[in-house]
């Protein structure tokens, strides 16, 4: 009986010291904005972030909510990053996933930050978007589903792609 008690105490301590993977992930992913929040994987799959509309509204500014959660678009030449030429990393403004590098940014003349490729293909998700009578491919953050912009096939070498992204959807982390 005595040994059983000791065993139970040991098991209880162990449980306290080792939080479940879900708890660990939740804790680190709550760090947001203006900083890189690295991706985490469980069984090789990117751990996603899911929040209610109320939670997103509380976290984001009105403009961020409009673009990131309602697939809005900022007016051209109004964002703070289209003309940014500093070296660094562009992260999702909602969850901090590093999406684009300054190394792949180019001047598209559109008034929106433009890149010819994401940092990793699996960090962005693409969907057909047939709104406004156009056929485009929508680009989202693969972790939180936040709308980033669109990708077109008229970009520069080496990919020939143009990721046309809203400044509002990105935070810039200087190198
Ligand atoms: Fe995100």
Tab-separated table of N, CA, C and O in Angstrom, residues 24-135:
chain	number	residue	atom	x	y	z
A	24	UNK	N	1.149	22.904	-24.534
A	24	UNK	CA	2.426	23.528	-24.893
A	24	UNK	C	2.248	24.390	-26.132
A	24	UNK	O	2.670	25.536	-26.174
A	25	UNK	N	1.582	23.824	-27.127
A	25	UNK	CA	1.383	24.528	-28.389
A	25	UNK	C	0.558	25.786	-28.154
A	25	UNK	O	0.914	26.876	-28.576
A	26	UNK	N	-0.542	25.641	-27.399
A	26	UNK	CA	-1.422	26.781	-27.137
A	26	UNK	C	-0.677	27.917	-26.469
A	26	UNK	O	-0.853	29.077	-26.821
A	27	UNK	N	0.202	27.583	-25.529
A	27	UNK	CA	0.921	28.611	-24.775
A	27	UNK	C	1.844	29.394	-25.685
A	27	UNK	O	1.838	30.608	-25.686
A	28	UNK	N	2.613	28.710	-26.526
A	28	UNK	CA	3.586	29.425	-27.340
A	28	UNK	C	2.913	30.176	-28.484
A	28	UNK	O	3.394	31.205	-28.909
A	29	UNK	N	1.789	29.677	-28.987
A	29	UNK	CA	1.134	30.338	-30.107
A	29	UNK	C	0.373	31.581	-29.680
A	29	UNK	O	-0.113	32.321	-30.498
A	30	UNK	N	0.279	31.821	-28.366
A	30	UNK	CA	-0.449	33.009	-27.936
A	30	UNK	C	0.425	34.260	-28.048
A	30	UNK	O	-0.031	35.362	-27.905
A	31	UNK	N	1.728	34.069	-28.305
A	31	UNK	CA	2.612	35.219	-28.552
A	31	UNK	C	2.316	35.721	-29.963
A	31	UNK	O	2.419	34.976	-30.919
A	32	UNK	N	1.951	36.974	-30.083
A	32	UNK	CA	1.465	37.421	-31.393
A	32	UNK	C	2.072	38.718	-31.871
A	32	UNK	O	2.569	39.518	-31.090
A	33	UNK	N	2.027	38.922	-33.159
A	33	UNK	CA	2.319	40.189	-33.833
A	33	UNK	C	3.739	40.702	-33.645
A	33	UNK	O	4.331	40.582	-32.590
A	34	UNK	N	4.239	41.297	-34.695
A	34	UNK	CA	5.560	41.943	-34.707
A	34	UNK	C	6.711	41.004	-34.384
A	34	UNK	O	7.825	41.438	-34.142
A	35	UNK	N	6.462	39.749	-34.323
A	35	UNK	CA	7.521	38.811	-33.998
A	35	UNK	C	7.270	37.496	-34.721
A	35	UNK	O	6.129	37.177	-35.053
A	36	UNK	N	8.363	36.775	-34.974
A	36	UNK	CA	8.215	35.488	-35.642
A	36	UNK	C	7.752	34.452	-34.635
A	36	UNK	O	8.367	34.287	-33.590
A	37	UNK	N	6.653	33.806	-34.933
A	37	UNK	CA	6.211	32.684	-34.106
A	37	UNK	C	6.388	31.427	-34.964
A	37	UNK	O	5.598	31.188	-35.881
A	38	UNK	N	7.473	30.670	-34.723
A	38	UNK	CA	7.818	29.563	-35.620
A	38	UNK	C	6.703	28.521	-35.715
A	38	UNK	O	5.913	28.378	-34.778
A	39	UNK	N	6.666	27.828	-36.836
A	39	UNK	CA	5.651	26.786	-37.000
A	39	UNK	C	5.939	25.611	-36.071
A	39	UNK	O	7.088	25.372	-35.717
A	40	UNK	N	4.882	24.930	-35.692
A	40	UNK	CA	5.054	23.702	-34.926
A	40	UNK	C	4.335	22.595	-35.672
A	40	UNK	O	3.336	22.841	-36.340
A	41	UNK	N	4.885	21.418	-35.547
A	41	UNK	CA	4.332	20.284	-36.286
A	41	UNK	C	3.987	19.155	-35.326
A	41	UNK	O	4.729	18.900	-34.373
A	42	UNK	N	2.861	18.512	-35.569
A	42	UNK	CA	2.522	17.287	-34.849
A	42	UNK	C	2.295	16.221	-35.919
A	42	UNK	O	1.494	16.426	-36.839
A	43	UNK	N	3.037	15.137	-35.794
A	43	UNK	CA	3.002	14.065	-36.792
A	43	UNK	C	3.238	14.601	-38.209
A	43	UNK	O	2.569	14.194	-39.159
A	44	UNK	N	4.165	15.559	-38.322
A	44	UNK	CA	4.521	16.083	-39.628
A	44	UNK	C	3.529	17.085	-40.196
A	44	UNK	O	3.701	17.565	-41.310
A	45	UNK	N	2.464	17.391	-39.439
A	45	UNK	CA	1.460	18.338	-39.953
A	45	UNK	C	1.552	19.663	-39.211
A	45	UNK	O	1.695	19.685	-37.982
A	46	UNK	N	1.494	20.749	-39.965
A	46	UNK	CA	1.534	22.086	-39.384
A	46	UNK	C	0.374	22.265	-38.404
A	46	UNK	O	-0.779	22.011	-38.755
A	47	UNK	N	0.707	22.680	-37.182
A	47	UNK	CA	-0.338	22.908	-36.181
A	47	UNK	C	-1.075	24.196	-36.535
A	47	UNK	O	-0.463	25.249	-36.685
A	48	UNK	N	-2.388	24.104	-36.696
A	48	UNK	CA	-3.182	25.255	-37.134
A	48	UNK	C	-3.747	26.007	-35.942
A	48	UNK	O	-3.827	25.481	-34.838
A	49	UNK	N	-4.164	27.240	-36.201
A	49	UNK	CA	-4.784	28.061	-35.169
A	49	UNK	C	-6.221	28.314	-35.586
A	49	UNK	O	-6.484	28.715	-36.720
A	50	UNK	N	-7.126	28.041	-34.673
A	50	UNK	CA	-8.534	28.268	-34.963
A	50	UNK	C	-9.120	29.153	-33.870
A	50	UNK	O	-8.997	28.844	-32.686
A	51	UNK	N	-9.716	30.269	-34.250
A	51	UNK	CA	-10.319	31.181	-33.278
A	51	UNK	C	-11.706	31.569	-33.758
A	51	UNK	O	-11.990	31.532	-34.952
A	52	UNK	N	-12.537	31.976	-32.816
A	52	UNK	CA	-13.879	32.431	-33.184
A	52	UNK	C	-13.771	33.861	-33.727
A	52	UNK	O	-12.780	34.555	-33.497
A	53	UNK	N	-14.820	34.298	-34.402
A	53	UNK	CA	-14.864	35.673	-34.912
A	53	UNK	C	-14.684	36.680	-33.784
A	53	UNK	O	-13.995	37.689	-33.941
A	54	UNK	N	-15.306	36.393	-32.646
A	54	UNK	CA	-15.206	37.297	-31.490
A	54	UNK	C	-13.769	37.416	-31.032
A	54	UNK	O	-13.287	38.513	-30.734
A	55	UNK	N	-13.064	36.279	-30.996
A	55	UNK	CA	-11.663	36.306	-30.569
A	55	UNK	C	-10.803	37.090	-31.554
A	55	UNK	O	-9.945	37.875	-31.167
A	56	UNK	N	-11.033	36.877	-32.866
A	56	UNK	CA	-10.261	37.615	-33.864
A	56	UNK	C	-10.549	39.103	-33.753
A	56	UNK	O	-9.645	39.935	-33.835
A	57	UNK	N	-11.820	39.469	-33.569
A	57	UNK	CA	-12.185	40.890	-33.465
A	57	UNK	C	-11.472	41.552	-32.302
A	57	UNK	O	-11.067	42.711	-32.383
A	58	UNK	N	-11.326	40.790	-31.203
A	58	UNK	CA	-10.678	41.334	-30.017
A	58	UNK	C	-9.189	41.540	-30.285
A	58	UNK	O	-8.587	42.507	-29.846
A	59	UNK	N	-8.587	40.629	-31.038
A	59	UNK	CA	-7.139	40.661	-31.255
A	59	UNK	C	-6.717	41.651	-32.338
A	59	UNK	O	-5.675	42.299	-32.232
A	60	UNK	N	-7.521	41.756	-33.401
A	60	UNK	CA	-7.106	42.521	-34.587
A	60	UNK	C	-7.714	43.916	-34.589
A	60	UNK	O	-8.762	44.148	-33.970
A	61	UNK	N	-7.063	44.831	-35.314
A	61	UNK	CA	-7.677	46.147	-35.535
A	61	UNK	C	-8.827	45.950	-36.527
A	61	UNK	O	-8.940	44.899	-37.168
A	62	UNK	N	-9.634	46.987	-36.677
A	62	UNK	CA	-10.790	46.898	-37.578
A	62	UNK	C	-10.338	46.584	-39.014
A	62	UNK	O	-10.928	45.754	-39.698
A	63	UNK	N	-9.272	47.270	-39.450
A	63	UNK	CA	-8.755	47.083	-40.813
A	63	UNK	C	-8.173	45.675	-40.966
A	63	UNK	O	-8.375	45.028	-41.997
A	64	UNK	N	-7.428	45.225	-39.955
A	64	UNK	CA	-6.854	43.868	-40.011
A	64	UNK	C	-7.969	42.822	-40.087
A	64	UNK	O	-7.878	41.860	-40.849
A	65	UNK	N	-9.000	43.025	-39.299
A	65	UNK	CA	-10.119	42.072	-39.313
A	65	UNK	C	-10.783	42.054	-40.699
A	65	UNK	O	-11.071	40.997	-41.246
A	66	UNK	N	-10.957	43.232	-41.266
A	66	UNK	CA	-11.601	43.349	-42.585
A	66	UNK	C	-10.784	42.610	-43.659
A	66	UNK	O	-11.332	41.879	-44.477
A	67	UNK	N	-9.471	42.778	-43.642
A	67	UNK	CA	-8.644	42.149	-44.679
A	67	UNK	C	-8.389	40.678	-44.353
A	67	UNK	O	-8.619	39.790	-45.188
A	68	UNK	N	-7.940	40.395	-43.141
A	68	UNK	CA	-7.529	39.028	-42.784
A	68	UNK	C	-8.706	38.060	-42.657
A	68	UNK	O	-8.615	36.900	-43.043
A	69	UNK	N	-9.811	38.524	-42.106
A	69	UNK	CA	-10.919	37.603	-41.818
A	69	UNK	C	-12.087	37.740	-42.786
A	69	UNK	O	-12.926	36.848	-42.864
A	70	UNK	N	-12.150	38.892	-43.497
A	70	UNK	CA	-13.282	39.067	-44.421
A	70	UNK	C	-12.813	39.196	-45.865
A	70	UNK	O	-13.574	39.631	-46.727
A	71	UNK	N	-11.544	38.842	-46.080
A	71	UNK	CA	-10.962	38.864	-47.425
A	71	UNK	C	-11.083	40.224	-48.097
A	71	UNK	O	-11.334	40.322	-49.302
A	72	UNK	N	-10.913	41.260	-47.310
A	72	UNK	CA	-10.920	42.613	-47.878
A	72	UNK	C	-9.583	42.921	-48.527
A	72	UNK	O	-8.639	42.125	-48.460
A	73	UNK	N	-9.499	44.064	-49.171
A	73	UNK	CA	-8.247	44.512	-49.800
A	73	UNK	C	-7.996	45.964	-49.427
A	73	UNK	O	-8.915	46.791	-49.518
A	74	UNK	N	-6.789	46.258	-49.006
A	74	UNK	CA	-6.442	47.656	-48.719
A	74	UNK	C	-6.281	48.392	-50.051
A	74	UNK	O	-5.969	47.763	-51.065
A	75	UNK	N	-6.482	49.694	-50.046
A	75	UNK	CA	-6.289	50.451	-51.284
A	75	UNK	C	-4.808	50.470	-51.649
A	75	UNK	O	-3.952	50.547	-50.777
A	76	UNK	N	-4.520	50.407	-52.953
A	76	UNK	CA	-3.138	50.394	-53.422
A	76	UNK	C	-2.393	51.635	-52.933
A	76	UNK	O	-2.982	52.707	-52.808
A	77	UNK	N	-1.132	51.467	-52.653
A	77	UNK	CA	-0.231	52.550	-52.220
A	77	UNK	C	-0.598	53.155	-50.863
A	77	UNK	O	-0.112	54.221	-50.512
A	78	UNK	N	-1.478	52.493	-50.107
A	78	UNK	CA	-1.840	53.040	-48.791
A	78	UNK	C	-1.170	52.267	-47.656
A	78	UNK	O	-1.101	52.762	-46.534
A	79	UNK	N	-0.685	51.060	-47.928
A	79	UNK	CA	-0.093	50.243	-46.865
A	79	UNK	C	1.302	50.724	-46.489
A	79	UNK	O	1.908	51.549	-47.192
A	80	UNK	N	1.815	50.205	-45.388
A	80	UNK	CA	3.128	50.666	-44.915
A	80	UNK	C	4.273	49.756	-45.386
A	80	UNK	O	5.422	49.988	-45.019
A	81	UNK	N	3.980	48.758	-46.213
A	81	UNK	CA	5.058	47.824	-46.564
A	81	UNK	C	5.332	47.686	-48.063
A	81	UNK	O	6.328	47.092	-48.447
A	82	UNK	N	4.464	48.256	-48.916
A	82	UNK	CA	4.679	48.056	-50.367
A	82	UNK	C	6.014	48.642	-50.809
A	82	UNK	O	6.670	48.118	-51.690
A	83	UNK	N	6.449	49.729	-50.134
A	83	UNK	CA	7.688	50.401	-50.543
A	83	UNK	C	8.820	50.149	-49.537
A	83	UNK	O	9.789	50.901	-49.503
A	84	UNK	N	8.675	49.110	-48.735
A	84	UNK	CA	9.704	48.789	-47.734
A	84	UNK	C	10.833	48.015	-48.406
A	84	UNK	O	10.598	46.988	-49.047
A	85	UNK	N	12.070	48.536	-48.265
A	85	UNK	CA	13.210	47.870	-48.901
A	85	UNK	C	14.211	47.330	-47.887
A	85	UNK	O	15.331	46.976	-48.234
A	86	UNK	N	13.797	47.268	-46.617
A	86	UNK	CA	14.703	46.769	-45.585
A	86	UNK	C	14.797	45.246	-45.636
A	86	UNK	O	13.888	44.570	-46.129
A	87	UNK	N	15.897	44.742	-45.098
A	87	UNK	CA	16.098	43.284	-45.052
A	87	UNK	C	15.354	42.726	-43.846
A	87	UNK	O	15.466	43.277	-42.740
A	88	UNK	N	14.631	41.652	-44.047
A	88	UNK	CA	13.930	41.063	-42.923
A	88	UNK	C	12.900	40.048	-43.371
A	88	UNK	O	12.893	39.602	-44.524
A	89	UNK	N	12.011	39.722	-42.436
A	89	UNK	CA	11.016	38.684	-42.675
A	89	UNK	C	9.621	39.270	-42.497
A	89	UNK	O	9.380	40.067	-41.587
A	90	UNK	N	8.724	38.903	-43.395
A	90	UNK	CA	7.335	39.330	-43.319
A	90	UNK	C	6.515	38.193	-42.716
A	90	UNK	O	6.483	37.091	-43.258
A	91	UNK	N	5.899	38.481	-41.562
A	91	UNK	CA	5.127	37.439	-40.875
A	91	UNK	C	3.637	37.741	-40.979
A	91	UNK	O	3.237	38.894	-41.182
A	92	UNK	N	2.822	36.726	-40.827
A	92	UNK	CA	1.368	36.893	-40.810
A	92	UNK	C	1.012	37.809	-39.634
A	92	UNK	O	1.437	37.559	-38.505
A	93	UNK	N	0.242	38.862	-39.888
A	93	UNK	CA	-0.092	39.830	-38.850
A	93	UNK	C	-1.016	39.229	-37.790
A	93	UNK	O	-1.157	39.782	-36.708
A	94	UNK	N	-1.619	38.099	-38.099
A	94	UNK	CA	-2.541	37.493	-37.144
A	94	UNK	C	-1.881	36.439	-36.261
A	94	UNK	O	-2.235	36.291	-35.096
A	95	UNK	N	-0.890	35.707	-36.811
A	95	UNK	CA	-0.338	34.595	-36.023
A	95	UNK	C	1.186	34.548	-35.989
A	95	UNK	O	1.755	33.716	-35.300
A	96	UNK	N	1.863	35.421	-36.727
A	96	UNK	CA	3.329	35.479	-36.642
A	96	UNK	C	4.074	34.432	-37.452
A	96	UNK	O	5.297	34.340	-37.358
A	97	UNK	N	3.366	33.659	-38.271
A	97	UNK	CA	4.067	32.678	-39.114
A	97	UNK	C	4.905	33.428	-40.163
A	97	UNK	O	4.392	34.320	-40.842
A	98	UNK	N	6.197	33.098	-40.296
A	98	UNK	CA	7.024	33.781	-41.290
A	98	UNK	C	6.623	33.372	-42.706
A	98	UNK	O	6.821	32.225	-43.102
A	99	UNK	N	6.032	34.302	-43.482
A	99	UNK	CA	5.479	33.944	-44.792
A	99	UNK	C	6.394	34.311	-45.956
A	99	UNK	O	6.531	33.538	-46.902
A	100	UNK	N	7.008	35.509	-45.887
A	100	UNK	CA	7.826	35.961	-47.018
A	100	UNK	C	9.132	36.584	-46.524
A	100	UNK	O	9.183	37.147	-45.427
A	101	UNK	N	10.155	36.492	-47.367
A	101	UNK	CA	11.452	37.086	-47.053
A	101	UNK	C	11.681	38.305	-47.943
A	101	UNK	O	11.215	38.350	-49.092
A	102	UNK	N	12.427	39.284	-47.419
A	102	UNK	CA	12.759	40.463	-48.234
A	102	UNK	C	13.582	40.057	-49.465
A	102	UNK	O	13.599	40.767	-50.465
A	103	UNK	N	14.242	38.899	-49.392
A	103	UNK	CA	15.057	38.432	-50.528
A	103	UNK	C	14.214	38.154	-51.771
A	103	UNK	O	14.737	38.133	-52.891
A	104	UNK	N	12.935	37.881	-51.605
A	104	UNK	CA	12.084	37.538	-52.745
A	104	UNK	C	11.060	38.630	-53.047
A	104	UNK	O	10.127	38.422	-53.817
A	105	UNK	N	11.236	39.805	-52.416
A	105	UNK	CA	10.325	40.935	-52.643
A	105	UNK	C	10.793	41.704	-53.885
A	105	UNK	O	11.992	41.807	-54.126
A	106	UNK	N	9.868	42.177	-54.660
A	106	UNK	CA	10.246	42.973	-55.837
A	106	UNK	C	9.251	44.113	-56.039
A	106	UNK	O	8.135	44.083	-55.504
A	107	UNK	N	9.673	45.116	-56.779
A	107	UNK	CA	8.810	46.266	-57.057
A	107	UNK	C	7.895	45.930	-58.220
A	107	UNK	O	8.311	45.882	-59.370
A	108	UNK	N	6.634	45.698	-57.910
A	108	UNK	CA	5.685	45.316	-58.958
A	108	UNK	C	4.997	46.537	-59.560
A	108	UNK	O	4.353	46.424	-60.604
A	109	UNK	N	5.092	47.668	-58.872
A	109	UNK	CA	4.413	48.873	-59.358
A	109	UNK	C	2.929	48.879	-59.048
A	109	UNK	O	2.204	49.773	-59.482
A	110	UNK	N	2.455	47.898	-58.293
A	110	UNK	CA	1.022	47.784	-58.021
A	110	UNK	C	0.582	48.564	-56.780
A	110	UNK	O	-0.596	48.830	-56.603
A	111	UNK	N	1.557	48.864	-55.887
A	111	UNK	CA	1.178	49.518	-54.637
A	111	UNK	C	0.875	48.532	-53.523
A	111	UNK	O	0.381	48.931	-52.464
A	112	UNK	N	1.156	47.266	-53.760
A	112	UNK	CA	1.036	46.242	-52.719
A	112	UNK	C	2.377	45.498	-52.606
A	112	UNK	O	3.080	45.333	-53.634
A	113	UNK	N	2.738	45.059	-51.407
A	113	UNK	CA	3.955	44.256	-51.267
A	113	UNK	C	3.866	43.029	-52.177
A	113	UNK	O	2.849	42.335	-52.181
A	114	UNK	N	4.932	42.814	-52.968
A	114	UNK	CA	4.902	41.719	-53.944
A	114	UNK	C	6.133	40.836	-53.793
A	114	UNK	O	7.245	41.336	-53.634
A	115	UNK	N	5.908	39.544	-53.868
A	115	UNK	CA	6.973	38.557	-53.674
A	115	UNK	C	6.863	37.510	-54.778
A	115	UNK	O	5.772	37.234	-55.267
A	116	UNK	N	8.006	36.899	-55.135
A	116	UNK	CA	7.896	35.851	-56.158
A	116	UNK	C	7.807	34.448	-55.564
A	116	UNK	O	7.548	33.489	-56.280
A	117	UNK	N	7.993	34.337	-54.240
A	117	UNK	CA	7.716	33.033	-53.607
A	117	UNK	C	7.624	33.181	-52.096
A	117	UNK	O	8.206	34.104	-51.520
A	118	UNK	N	6.875	32.277	-51.443
A	118	UNK	CA	6.816	32.294	-49.978
A	118	UNK	C	8.075	31.641	-49.386
A	118	UNK	O	8.824	30.983	-50.119
A	119	UNK	N	8.287	31.826	-48.092
A	119	UNK	CA	9.454	31.226	-47.435
A	119	UNK	C	9.415	29.700	-47.586
A	119	UNK	O	10.426	29.080	-47.894
A	120	UNK	N	8.254	29.114	-47.368
A	120	UNK	CA	8.062	27.688	-47.642
A	120	UNK	C	6.692	27.518	-48.287
A	120	UNK	O	5.730	28.166	-47.860
A	121	UNK	N	6.602	26.654	-49.306
A	121	UNK	CA	5.300	26.499	-49.988
A	121	UNK	C	4.180	26.115	-49.021
A	121	UNK	O	3.037	26.557	-49.195
A	122	UNK	N	4.503	25.326	-47.991
A	122	UNK	CA	3.430	24.847	-47.105
A	122	UNK	C	2.952	25.916	-46.117
A	122	UNK	O	2.008	25.689	-45.377
A	123	UNK	N	3.613	27.080	-46.089
A	123	UNK	CA	3.176	28.145	-45.178
A	123	UNK	C	2.003	28.947	-45.740
A	123	UNK	O	1.371	29.708	-45.025
A	124	UNK	N	1.769	28.830	-47.048
A	124	UNK	CA	0.621	29.519	-47.626
A	124	UNK	C	-0.301	28.503	-48.308
A	124	UNK	O	0.144	27.470	-48.797
A	125	UNK	N	-1.588	28.819	-48.288
A	125	UNK	CA	-2.567	27.977	-48.957
A	125	UNK	C	-3.202	28.792	-50.070
A	125	UNK	O	-3.390	30.003	-49.928
A	126	UNK	N	-3.496	28.160	-51.176
A	126	UNK	CA	-4.102	28.863	-52.305
A	126	UNK	C	-5.469	28.296	-52.647
A	126	UNK	O	-5.654	27.082	-52.631
A	127	UNK	N	-6.424	29.204	-52.940
A	127	UNK	CA	-7.773	28.766	-53.290
A	127	UNK	C	-8.267	29.558	-54.495
A	127	UNK	O	-7.932	30.729	-54.652
A	128	UNK	N	-9.083	28.925	-55.323
A	128	UNK	CA	-9.686	29.632	-56.454
A	128	UNK	C	-10.625	30.710	-55.930
A	128	UNK	O	-11.415	30.456	-55.026
A	129	UNK	N	-10.510	31.884	-56.495
A	129	UNK	CA	-11.368	32.993	-56.097
A	129	UNK	C	-11.997	33.569	-57.365
A	129	UNK	O	-11.303	34.143	-58.192
A	130	UNK	N	-13.303	33.392	-57.519
A	130	UNK	CA	-13.985	33.862	-58.724
A	130	UNK	C	-14.830	35.103	-58.463
A	130	UNK	O	-15.754	35.419	-59.223
A	131	UNK	N	-14.505	35.829	-57.381
A	131	UNK	CA	-15.300	37.016	-57.061
A	131	UNK	C	-14.965	38.161	-58.010
A	131	UNK	O	-13.901	38.170	-58.651
A	132	UNK	N	-15.857	39.134	-58.100
A	132	UNK	CA	-15.700	40.337	-58.929
A	132	UNK	C	-15.466	40.007	-60.408
A	132	UNK	O	-14.785	40.737	-61.131
A	133	UNK	N	-15.992	38.869	-60.862
A	133	UNK	CA	-15.900	38.505	-62.273
A	133	UNK	C	-14.491	38.164	-62.749
A	133	UNK	O	-14.207	38.171	-63.942
A	134	UNK	N	-13.597	37.907	-61.792
A	134	UNK	CA	-12.209	37.577	-62.159
A	134	UNK	C	-11.884	36.163	-61.672
A	134	UNK	O	-12.474	35.693	-60.706
A	135	UNK	N	-10.957	35.520	-62.366
A	135	UNK	CA	-10.473	34.233	-61.877
A	135	UNK	C	-9.090	34.449	-61.282
A	135	UNK	O	-8.146	34.771	-61.990
